[in-house]
């Protein structure tokens, strides 16, 4: 009786002669997931409330309580959404990688993975770019447009936002590497399978 390499044994283990799991790509996806998820959580929870003196009437200071939240700026909202989607994509691809042996490795779904990787990378890059612009504006302001900086008043808020940006850029760099490896893996032709004779 002949058992083809593509056939699966009854115990559910990978078929004989199957390609070993690509642990490099899997570890990169896990690292990218952790980076983008951290950026999403830190920015989404970023909030600071502060009481500031806004004016002085005679000798009496007039104070106002101000709150800085990521929801107040569309660029930061886009950043959270983009990194959240990137995190979900990486999580889904991790699950697919872990159970890849149960599916046709050359099916249409796996052909689409590099395309999805590129789309997610572009989305994450757009979110990072938008948030970086607003972060720079909040840190230094713009004297020509008469936009005042806020990081001198909301230091912890800006520090946490900066940490989220760093984590997100790390995730973006990993996504770039993942996309390249996905394309290379897709273009690699599998070796022809040979039947193994079983007495």
XYZ file of N, CA, C and O in Angstrom:
796
model
N 0.866 -1.193 0.000
C 0.000 0.000 0.000
C 0.893 1.230 0.000
O 1.831 1.324 0.766
N 0.577 2.179 -0.850
C 1.414 3.382 -0.972
C 0.764 4.528 -0.227
O -0.431 4.752 -0.320
N 1.605 5.220 0.480
C 1.147 6.412 1.213
C 1.817 7.617 0.601
O 3.023 7.735 0.661
N 1.030 8.531 -0.034
C 1.612 9.726 -0.647
C 2.001 10.698 0.435
O 1.414 10.743 1.517
N 3.023 11.540 0.126
C 3.502 12.528 1.089
C 2.427 13.517 1.481
O 2.462 14.089 2.548
N 1.492 13.747 0.571
C 0.480 14.759 0.876
C -0.615 14.236 1.787
O -1.452 14.982 2.264
N -0.658 12.920 1.978
C -1.688 12.345 2.829
C -1.315 12.490 4.293
O -0.152 12.387 4.663
N -2.298 12.653 5.130
C -2.053 12.862 6.545
C -2.189 11.547 7.291
O -3.123 10.789 7.049
N -1.304 11.254 8.227
C -1.462 10.059 9.052
C -2.696 10.187 9.926
O -3.200 11.272 10.183
N -3.163 9.020 10.428
C -4.389 9.027 11.220
C -4.221 9.725 12.557
O -5.185 10.170 13.155
N -2.987 9.822 13.090
C -2.800 10.427 14.401
C -2.805 11.947 14.372
O -2.629 12.604 15.382
N -3.005 12.543 13.163
C -3.093 13.994 13.061
C -1.767 14.690 12.936
O -1.717 15.909 12.850
N -0.657 13.952 12.966
C 0.660 14.572 12.822
C 0.893 14.954 11.377
O 0.211 14.457 10.474
N 1.848 15.878 11.108
C 2.132 16.286 9.741
C 2.524 15.091 8.893
O 3.112 14.126 9.386
N 2.166 15.086 7.602
C 2.484 13.955 6.737
C 3.978 13.773 6.591
O 4.740 14.716 6.753
N 4.420 12.530 6.274
C 5.847 12.283 6.073
C 6.392 13.145 4.951
O 5.745 13.321 3.924
N 7.575 13.695 5.141
C 8.185 14.525 4.110
C 7.663 15.947 4.072
O 8.026 16.717 3.202
N 6.760 16.303 5.030
C 6.216 17.664 5.036
C 7.304 18.654 5.418
O 8.231 18.340 6.140
N 7.159 19.877 4.903
C 8.142 20.912 5.210
C 8.068 21.275 6.693
O 6.984 21.345 7.263
N 9.208 21.526 7.342
C 9.183 21.941 8.751
C 8.541 23.315 8.891
O 8.572 24.123 7.974
N 7.955 23.551 10.040
C 7.299 24.836 10.291
C 8.322 25.969 10.248
O 9.442 25.831 10.720
N 7.923 27.092 9.648
C 8.814 28.248 9.548
C 8.756 29.007 10.866
O 7.955 29.932 11.039
N 9.608 28.622 11.827
C 9.587 29.232 13.145
C 10.070 30.670 13.109
O 9.659 31.478 13.945
N 10.944 31.013 12.162
C 11.430 32.393 12.071
C 10.282 33.351 11.795
O 10.113 34.371 12.472
N 9.480 33.029 10.791
C 8.346 33.874 10.434
C 7.325 33.920 11.575
O 6.754 34.977 11.871
N 7.115 32.788 12.234
C 6.160 32.744 13.339
C 6.621 33.626 14.496
O 5.830 34.386 15.073
N 7.899 33.556 14.845
C 8.423 34.376 15.942
C 8.360 35.864 15.601
O 8.073 36.701 16.461
N 8.622 36.201 14.332
C 8.527 37.595 13.907
C 7.093 38.097 14.020
O 6.850 39.235 14.434
N 6.141 37.251 13.669
C 4.734 37.658 13.779
C 4.342 37.866 15.243
O 3.600 38.791 15.569
N 4.819 36.994 16.120
C 4.509 37.146 17.542
C 5.103 38.447 18.074
O 4.440 39.196 18.812
N 6.354 38.731 17.699
C 6.994 39.973 18.149
C 6.263 41.194 17.606
O 6.063 42.185 18.321
N 5.864 41.143 16.338
C 5.132 42.264 15.743
C 3.776 42.446 16.423
O 3.339 43.577 16.676
N 3.117 41.332 16.736
C 1.833 41.405 17.437
C 1.993 42.075 18.795
O 1.207 42.949 19.173
N 3.020 41.674 19.546
C 3.248 42.260 20.863
C 3.540 43.756 20.770
O 3.069 44.551 21.597
N 4.308 44.149 19.747
C 4.657 45.568 19.591
C 3.435 46.407 19.231
O 3.178 47.452 19.854
N 2.668 45.976 18.234
C 1.505 46.755 17.808
C 0.397 46.736 18.861
O -0.294 47.741 19.065
N 0.230 45.597 19.542
C -0.780 45.529 20.602
C -0.400 46.444 21.762
O -1.261 47.130 22.334
N 0.891 46.479 22.113
C 1.341 47.377 23.181
C 1.099 48.832 22.807
O 0.632 49.632 23.629
N 1.419 49.186 21.543
C 1.194 50.558 21.087
C -0.285 50.922 21.155
O -0.650 52.029 21.576
N -1.145 49.986 20.757
C -2.586 50.238 20.783
C -3.087 50.464 22.200
O -3.813 51.429 22.478
N -2.686 49.600 23.119
C -3.168 49.682 24.497
C -2.656 50.944 25.196
O -3.417 51.664 25.864
N -1.368 51.229 25.036
C -0.786 52.393 25.710
C -1.432 53.683 25.217
O -1.798 54.561 26.021
N -1.598 53.809 23.889
C -2.199 55.036 23.363
C -3.681 55.125 23.715
O -4.195 56.209 24.037
N -4.384 53.994 23.688
C -5.817 54.013 23.989
C -6.087 54.374 25.445
O -7.129 54.971 25.760
N -5.167 54.031 26.336
C -5.340 54.340 27.753
C -4.649 55.640 28.161
O -4.649 55.990 29.351
N -4.054 56.327 27.193
C -3.289 57.531 27.499
C -4.227 58.698 27.830
O -5.029 59.121 26.998
N -4.098 59.187 29.050
C -4.968 60.277 29.507
C -4.281 60.992 30.661
O -3.640 60.367 31.501
N -4.398 62.292 30.668
C -3.850 63.078 31.778
C -4.729 64.294 32.028
O -5.119 65.000 31.088
N -5.056 64.528 33.285
C -5.850 65.688 33.692
C -4.989 66.583 34.560
O -4.305 66.116 35.469
N -5.050 67.874 34.267
C -4.190 68.811 34.988
C -4.943 70.126 35.204
O -5.713 70.565 34.345
N -4.692 70.736 36.334
C -5.278 72.044 36.645
C -4.222 73.112 36.395
O -3.136 73.074 36.983
N -4.538 74.048 35.501
C -3.580 75.078 35.097
C -4.124 76.470 35.422
O -5.344 76.700 35.438
N -3.202 77.386 35.659
C -3.576 78.792 35.849
C -3.658 79.428 34.472
O -2.676 79.488 33.730
N -4.860 79.880 34.118
C -5.062 80.445 32.790
C -5.100 81.973 32.792
O -4.965 82.611 31.753
N -5.300 82.556 33.937
C -5.346 84.025 34.021
C -5.206 84.443 35.489
O -5.289 83.620 36.399
N -4.972 85.730 35.678
C -4.868 86.279 37.035
C -5.695 87.558 37.115
O -5.511 88.482 36.311
N -6.639 87.583 38.019
C -7.467 88.772 38.233
C -7.042 89.385 39.560
O -7.305 88.827 40.626
N -6.357 90.519 39.478
C -5.784 91.117 40.674
C -4.699 90.195 41.204
O -3.720 89.910 40.533
N -4.907 89.708 42.394
C -3.952 88.750 42.969
C -4.528 87.339 43.021
O -3.917 86.437 43.596
N -5.712 87.173 42.433
C -6.380 85.865 42.465
C -6.170 85.128 41.137
O -6.573 85.615 40.073
N -5.543 83.958 41.162
C -5.356 83.191 39.929
C -6.653 82.509 39.501
O -7.450 82.081 40.337
N -6.861 82.480 38.215
C -8.010 81.778 37.635
C -7.499 80.466 37.050
O -6.625 80.467 36.191
N -8.046 79.362 37.551
C -7.567 78.046 37.113
C -8.607 77.349 36.241
O -9.799 77.666 36.288
N -8.125 76.421 35.472
C -9.003 75.601 34.635
C -8.441 74.184 34.621
O -7.224 73.986 34.564
N -9.346 73.225 34.681
C -8.942 71.818 34.638
C -9.039 71.322 33.197
O -10.123 71.347 32.598
N -7.916 70.904 32.664
C -7.852 70.444 31.282
C -7.469 68.968 31.243
O -6.720 68.481 32.096
N -7.971 68.276 30.258
C -7.696 66.845 30.094
C -7.150 66.592 28.703
O -7.712 67.075 27.712
N -6.074 65.839 28.633
C -5.508 65.429 27.349
C -5.846 63.959 27.117
O -5.550 63.110 27.962
N -6.510 63.651 26.010
C -6.883 62.285 25.646
C -6.523 62.045 24.188
O -6.504 62.978 23.380
N -6.295 60.783 23.862
C -5.994 60.477 22.467
C -7.213 60.721 21.589
O -7.092 61.039 20.398
N -8.438 60.608 22.157
C -9.650 60.796 21.351
C -9.807 62.214 20.840
O -10.575 62.460 19.906
N -9.075 63.173 21.448
C -9.229 64.558 21.053
C -8.523 64.861 19.737
O -8.687 65.957 19.196
N -7.718 63.948 19.234
C -7.005 64.186 17.983
C -7.283 63.047 17.006
O -7.026 61.881 17.319
N -7.826 63.339 15.814
C -8.129 62.285 14.839
C -6.902 61.464 14.441
O -7.034 60.274 14.127
N -5.725 62.083 14.432
C -4.521 61.349 14.052
C -4.219 60.245 15.059
O -3.822 59.134 14.685
N -4.402 60.518 16.341
C -4.168 59.497 17.362
C -5.247 58.414 17.319
O -4.972 57.242 17.599
N -6.479 58.802 16.993
C -7.545 57.813 16.833
C -7.204 56.877 15.670
O -7.341 55.648 15.777
N -6.740 57.450 14.558
C -6.324 56.652 13.409
C -5.170 55.735 13.787
O -5.116 54.566 13.374
N -4.249 56.240 14.600
C -3.107 55.450 15.058
C -3.576 54.226 15.844
O -3.104 53.102 15.623
N -4.521 54.424 16.767
C -5.034 53.322 17.572
C -5.762 52.305 16.696
O -5.575 51.087 16.840
N -6.585 52.783 15.777
C -7.325 51.875 14.894
C -6.365 51.090 14.003
O -6.499 49.865 13.849
N -5.382 51.770 13.406
C -4.437 51.107 12.504
C -3.630 50.039 13.237
O -3.460 48.917 12.739
N -3.136 50.360 14.422
C -2.352 49.382 15.179
C -3.222 48.257 15.718
O -2.762 47.113 15.839
N -4.474 48.570 16.047
C -5.397 47.518 16.470
C -5.664 46.527 15.352
O -5.673 45.303 15.568
N -5.866 47.040 14.135
C -6.089 46.159 12.990
C -4.833 45.339 12.696
O -4.910 44.138 12.399
N -3.662 45.971 12.789
C -2.402 45.243 12.573
C -2.234 44.138 13.613
O -1.758 43.037 13.287
N -2.613 44.405 14.848
C -2.520 43.387 15.896
C -3.440 42.207 15.604
O -3.038 41.040 15.731
N -4.670 42.485 15.202
C -5.616 41.414 14.871
C -5.123 40.600 13.679
O -5.249 39.369 13.656
N -4.563 41.290 12.690
C -4.026 40.591 11.519
C -2.896 39.644 11.933
O -2.874 38.477 11.523
N -1.969 40.147 12.742
C -0.857 39.301 13.180
C -1.346 38.122 14.009
O -0.833 37.000 13.871
N -2.335 38.352 14.864
C -2.872 37.271 15.684
C -3.513 36.196 14.802
O -3.309 34.987 15.020
N -4.266 36.629 13.791
C -4.892 35.678 12.878
C -3.837 34.887 12.103
O -3.957 33.666 11.929
N -2.778 35.576 11.653
C -1.730 34.891 10.902
C -0.942 33.922 11.786
O -0.463 32.893 11.302
N -0.815 34.227 13.078
C -0.160 33.297 14.001
C -0.966 32.010 14.097
O -0.417 30.897 14.051
N -2.295 32.141 14.215
C -3.161 30.962 14.272
C -3.054 30.163 12.975
O -2.960 28.926 12.993
N -3.049 30.855 11.842
C -2.943 30.175 10.549
C -1.613 29.436 10.448
O -1.559 28.294 9.975
N -0.525 30.068 10.893
C 0.789 29.417 10.838
C 0.833 28.166 11.709
O 1.438 27.160 11.337
N 0.204 28.235 12.870
C 0.236 27.092 13.781
C -0.535 25.895 13.229
O -0.187 24.749 13.517
N -1.569 26.170 12.442
C -2.387 25.083 11.905
C -2.247 24.955 10.387
O -3.124 24.419 9.723
N -1.130 25.451 9.850
C -0.922 25.427 8.406
C -0.928 24.007 7.849
O -1.367 23.762 6.729
N -0.420 23.043 8.616
C -0.309 21.676 8.112
C -1.667 21.026 7.860
O -1.744 19.995 7.193
N -2.732 21.639 8.403
C -4.064 21.084 8.192
C -4.698 21.560 6.887
O -5.776 21.125 6.525
N -4.031 22.493 6.202
C -4.596 23.068 4.994
C -3.647 22.862 3.820
O -2.494 22.473 3.982
N -4.158 23.166 2.638
C -3.324 23.140 1.444
C -2.385 24.337 1.484
O -2.823 25.480 1.432
N -1.085 24.078 1.572
C -0.099 25.146 1.734
C -0.020 26.063 0.524
O 0.572 27.127 0.590
N -0.582 25.639 -0.605
C -0.570 26.464 -1.819
C -1.965 26.924 -2.205
O -2.185 27.339 -3.338
N -2.904 26.864 -1.263
C -4.261 27.304 -1.552
C -4.332 28.810 -1.749
O -3.410 29.550 -1.436
N -5.479 29.274 -2.242
C -5.652 30.682 -2.562
C -5.519 31.549 -1.310
O -5.012 32.678 -1.364
N -5.928 31.023 -0.136
C -5.822 31.802 1.096
C -4.371 32.113 1.424
O -4.042 33.223 1.851
N -3.485 31.147 1.221
C -2.084 31.355 1.540
C -1.396 32.212 0.490
O -0.405 32.875 0.775
N -1.917 32.196 -0.739
C -1.384 33.083 -1.769
C -1.719 34.535 -1.432
O -0.956 35.453 -1.743
N -2.847 34.748 -0.762
C -3.283 36.105 -0.427
C -2.568 36.667 0.802
O -2.637 37.868 1.051
N -1.898 35.823 1.593
C -1.264 36.295 2.824
C -0.266 37.424 2.584
O -0.295 38.443 3.292
N 0.663 37.314 1.598
C 1.586 38.438 1.359
C 0.875 39.727 0.985
O 1.330 40.820 1.341
N -0.251 39.616 0.277
C -1.010 40.811 -0.109
C -1.603 41.465 1.142
O -1.536 42.686 1.324
N -2.177 40.648 2.025
C -2.717 41.184 3.280
C -1.602 41.798 4.124
O -1.795 42.838 4.765
N -0.434 41.146 4.140
C 0.695 41.685 4.898
C 1.078 43.078 4.396
O 1.355 43.984 5.188
N 1.108 43.249 3.065
C 1.461 44.549 2.491
C 0.416 45.607 2.823
O 0.748 46.760 3.130
N -0.864 45.224 2.764
C -1.934 46.178 3.078
C -1.857 46.618 4.542
O -1.999 47.812 4.849
N -1.631 45.666 5.434
C -1.538 45.995 6.858
C -0.316 46.858 7.132
O -0.357 47.795 7.941
N 0.796 46.548 6.451
C 2.010 47.350 6.631
C 1.773 48.791 6.189
O 2.193 49.741 6.862
N 1.072 48.971 5.059
C 0.769 50.316 4.576
C -0.152 51.057 5.554
O 0.032 52.253 5.817
N -1.123 50.341 6.100
C -2.042 50.961 7.067
C -1.300 51.382 8.326
O -1.490 52.501 8.835
N -0.432 50.494 8.833
C 0.339 50.827 10.036
C 1.282 51.993 9.786
O 1.457 52.863 10.647
N 1.891 52.030 8.603
C 2.794 53.132 8.269
C 2.038 54.463 8.219
O 2.543 55.496 8.684
N 0.825 54.447 7.667
C 0.022 55.666 7.610
C -0.351 56.143 9.018
O -0.276 57.337 9.328
N -0.746 55.203 9.878
C -1.086 55.569 11.254
C 0.102 56.127 12.011
O -0.008 57.116 12.743
N 1.267 55.509 11.823
C 2.480 55.990 12.495
C 2.872 57.375 11.996
O 3.281 58.233 12.782
N 2.755 57.596 10.694
C 3.121 58.893 10.135
C 2.225 60.006 10.650
O 2.714 61.084 11.023
N 0.919 59.739 10.685
C -0.021 60.754 11.173
C 0.223 61.077 12.646
O 0.249 62.245 13.044
N 0.425 60.037 13.458
C 0.638 60.253 14.891
C 1.975 60.947 15.158
O 2.082 61.778 16.063
N 2.985 60.621 14.361
C 4.301 61.256 14.543
C 4.231 62.747 14.258
O 4.842 63.568 14.971
N 3.483 63.125 13.238
C 3.335 64.546 12.912
C 2.692 65.307 14.065
O 3.177 66.366 14.485
N 1.611 64.749 14.613
C 0.920 65.424 15.709
C 1.784 65.420 16.968
O 1.794 66.398 17.739
N 2.530 64.348 17.195
C 3.397 64.288 18.369
C 4.492 65.353 18.288
O 4.814 66.008 19.285
N 5.066 65.537 17.100
C 6.092 66.564 16.934
C 5.501 67.952 17.145
O 6.129 68.827 17.745
N 4.276 68.136 16.679
C 3.601 69.422 16.861
C 3.315 69.681 18.335
O 3.472 70.799 18.831
N 2.896 68.627 19.052
C 2.626 68.793 20.467
C 3.884 69.057 21.272
O 3.842 69.738 22.294
N 5.008 68.527 20.810
C 6.261 68.717 21.542
C 6.892 70.079 21.281
O 7.372 70.743 22.211
N 6.892 70.511 20.027
C 7.605 71.745 19.666
C 6.693 72.882 19.227
O 7.140 74.025 19.160
N 5.428 72.581 18.913
C 4.533 73.620 18.421
C 4.938 74.080 17.022
O 5.808 73.486 16.368
N 4.280 75.137 16.567
C 4.600 75.720 15.262
C 4.398 77.233 15.369
O 3.273 77.721 15.370
N 5.505 77.941 15.467
C 5.415 79.384 15.666
C 4.831 80.097 14.452
O 4.181 81.132 14.587
N 5.041 79.570 13.256
C 4.512 80.205 12.048
C 2.984 80.133 12.003
O 2.321 81.073 11.574
N 2.436 78.990 12.419
C 0.979 78.841 12.435
C 0.377 79.252 13.770
O -0.838 79.177 13.941
N 1.220 79.679 14.720
C 0.788 80.084 16.047
C 0.097 78.936 16.803
O -0.907 79.125 17.489
N 0.657 77.722 16.620
C 0.181 76.564 17.371
C 1.128 76.331 18.532
O 2.322 76.115 18.345
N 0.606 76.382 19.733
C 1.425 76.232 20.925
C 1.699 74.760 21.230
O 0.855 73.895 20.968
N 2.851 74.493 21.799
C 3.164 73.136 22.233
C 2.413 72.825 23.521
O 2.041 73.740 24.281
N 2.178 71.544 23.767
C 1.443 71.142 24.976
C 2.272 70.214 25.862
O 1.907 69.971 27.008
N 3.369 69.694 25.332
C 4.129 68.714 26.106
C 4.843 69.329 27.310
O 5.272 68.606 28.208
N 4.985 70.660 27.313
C 5.552 71.293 28.504
C 4.542 71.312 29.647
O 4.902 71.489 30.813
N 3.265 71.120 29.339
C 2.211 71.104 30.349
C 1.710 69.687 30.638
O 1.241 69.403 31.728
N 1.755 68.823 29.646
C 1.290 67.438 29.791
C 2.443 66.478 29.480
O 2.393 65.710 28.525
N 3.459 66.537 30.317
C 4.656 65.732 30.102
C 4.414 64.233 30.108
O 4.790 63.524 29.163
N 3.787 63.683 31.163
C 3.537 62.232 31.195
C 2.691 61.745 30.015
O 2.927 60.662 29.487
N 1.705 62.548 29.609
C 0.876 62.189 28.459
C 1.736 62.059 27.204
O 1.610 61.088 26.448
N 2.622 63.003 26.990
C 3.488 62.970 25.809
C 4.506 61.838 25.900
O 4.833 61.211 24.883
N 4.994 61.554 27.110
C 5.959 60.455 27.269
C 5.324 59.116 26.935
O 5.931 58.284 26.251
N 4.110 58.896 27.400
C 3.423 57.637 27.089
C 3.114 57.536 25.600
O 3.230 56.469 24.997
N 2.716 58.671 25.006
C 2.477 58.669 23.563
C 3.744 58.369 22.785
O 3.710 57.642 21.783
N 4.872 58.916 23.242
C 6.138 58.624 22.589
C 6.510 57.160 22.697
O 7.025 56.554 21.743
N 6.239 56.552 23.856
C 6.492 55.121 24.010
C 5.637 54.289 23.077
O 6.106 53.293 22.498
N 4.370 54.693 22.925
C 3.487 53.980 21.999
C 4.000 54.092 20.563
O 3.939 53.121 19.794
N 4.506 55.263 20.199
C 5.052 55.447 18.857
C 6.275 54.567 18.623
O 6.420 53.953 17.547
N 7.154 54.482 19.617
C 8.345 53.640 19.470
C 7.947 52.179 19.276
O 8.459 51.482 18.388
N 7.008 51.697 20.104
C 6.546 50.310 19.975
C 5.922 50.062 18.611
O 6.148 49.023 17.977
N 5.150 51.047 18.148
C 4.495 50.883 16.846
C 5.502 50.850 15.704
O 5.349 50.079 14.752
N 6.541 51.674 15.771
C 7.555 51.659 14.718
C 8.342 50.353 14.732
O 8.760 49.861 13.670
N 8.550 49.776 15.919
C 9.181 48.461 15.975
C 8.296 47.426 15.287
O 8.765 46.598 14.492
N 7.000 47.471 15.582
C 6.061 46.563 14.916
C 6.024 46.768 13.421
O 5.928 45.806 12.650
N 6.111 48.035 12.983
C 6.116 48.331 11.546
C 7.359 47.758 10.877
O 7.279 47.185 9.784
N 8.519 47.898 11.526
C 9.737 47.325 10.963
C 9.653 45.816 10.841
O 10.079 45.230 9.830
N 9.073 45.174 11.862
C 8.899 43.726 11.802
C 7.916 43.335 10.702
O 8.094 42.310 10.023
N 6.866 44.139 10.521
C 5.917 43.872 9.438
C 6.590 43.949 8.068
O 6.259 43.184 7.160
N 7.530 44.879 7.926
C 8.269 44.995 6.671
C 9.072 43.720 6.401
O 9.061 43.186 5.282
N 9.747 43.218 7.432
C 10.513 41.983 7.280
C 9.585 40.803 6.997
O 9.865 39.959 6.130
N 8.462 40.749 7.702
C 7.493 39.667 7.513
C 6.957 39.659 6.091
O 6.823 38.605 5.457
N 6.642 40.852 5.570
C 6.125 40.943 4.205
C 7.144 40.413 3.202
O 6.796 39.663 2.283
N 8.411 40.801 3.367
C 9.447 40.304 2.467
C 9.590 38.795 2.546
O 9.684 38.108 1.508
N 9.582 38.245 3.755
C 9.702 36.794 3.911
C 8.486 36.066 3.352
O 8.614 34.968 2.786
N 7.303 36.664 3.500
C 6.085 36.039 2.950
C 6.153 35.949 1.440
O 5.763 34.937 0.846
N 6.647 37.007 0.807
C 6.761 36.999 -0.648
C 7.796 35.975 -1.097
O 7.577 35.222 -2.053
N 8.935 35.943 -0.404
C 9.978 34.971 -0.755
C 9.463 33.546 -0.580
O 9.689 32.676 -1.429
N 8.747 33.299 0.511
C 8.219 31.965 0.774
C 7.201 31.560 -0.279
O 7.134 30.396 -0.685
N 6.403 32.521 -0.745
C 5.395 32.218 -1.764
C 6.045 31.856 -3.089
O 5.541 31.011 -3.837
N 7.173 32.494 -3.395
C 7.836 32.247 -4.667
C 8.700 30.994 -4.648
O 9.151 30.540 -5.696
N 8.960 30.446 -3.466
C 9.771 29.234 -3.375
C 8.942 28.045 -3.814
O 7.875 27.778 -3.266
N 9.434 27.336 -4.815
C 8.701 26.191 -5.337
C 8.900 24.992 -4.426
O 10.025 24.668 -4.061
N 7.815 24.298 -4.085
C 7.969 23.106 -3.250
C 8.602 21.970 -4.027
O 8.444 21.874 -5.244
N 9.332 21.119 -3.311
C 9.935 19.971 -3.972
C 8.853 18.968 -4.344
O 7.891 18.773 -3.619
N 8.996 18.313 -5.499
C 7.986 17.328 -5.881
C 7.928 16.194 -4.865
O 8.950 15.725 -4.375
N 6.723 15.799 -4.517
C 6.557 14.742 -3.530
C 6.749 13.387 -4.167
O 6.365 13.135 -5.296
N 7.360 12.476 -3.419
C 7.573 11.107 -3.869
C 6.781 10.172 -2.984
O 6.697 10.373 -1.778
N 6.213 9.163 -3.602
C 5.456 8.190 -2.838
C 6.399 7.350 -1.994
O 7.483 6.945 -2.438
N 5.997 7.055 -0.794
C 6.765 6.201 0.101
C 6.018 4.893 0.231
O 4.863 4.856 0.639
N 6.692 3.850 -0.135
C 6.052 2.544 -0.087
C 6.012 2.019 1.326
O 7.019 2.043 2.043
N 4.861 1.572 1.730
C 4.686 1.030 3.071
C 4.281 -0.418 2.923
O 3.278 -0.705 2.264
N 5.002 -1.346 3.482
C 4.632 -2.767 3.319
C 3.291 -3.057 3.969
O 2.899 -2.406 4.913
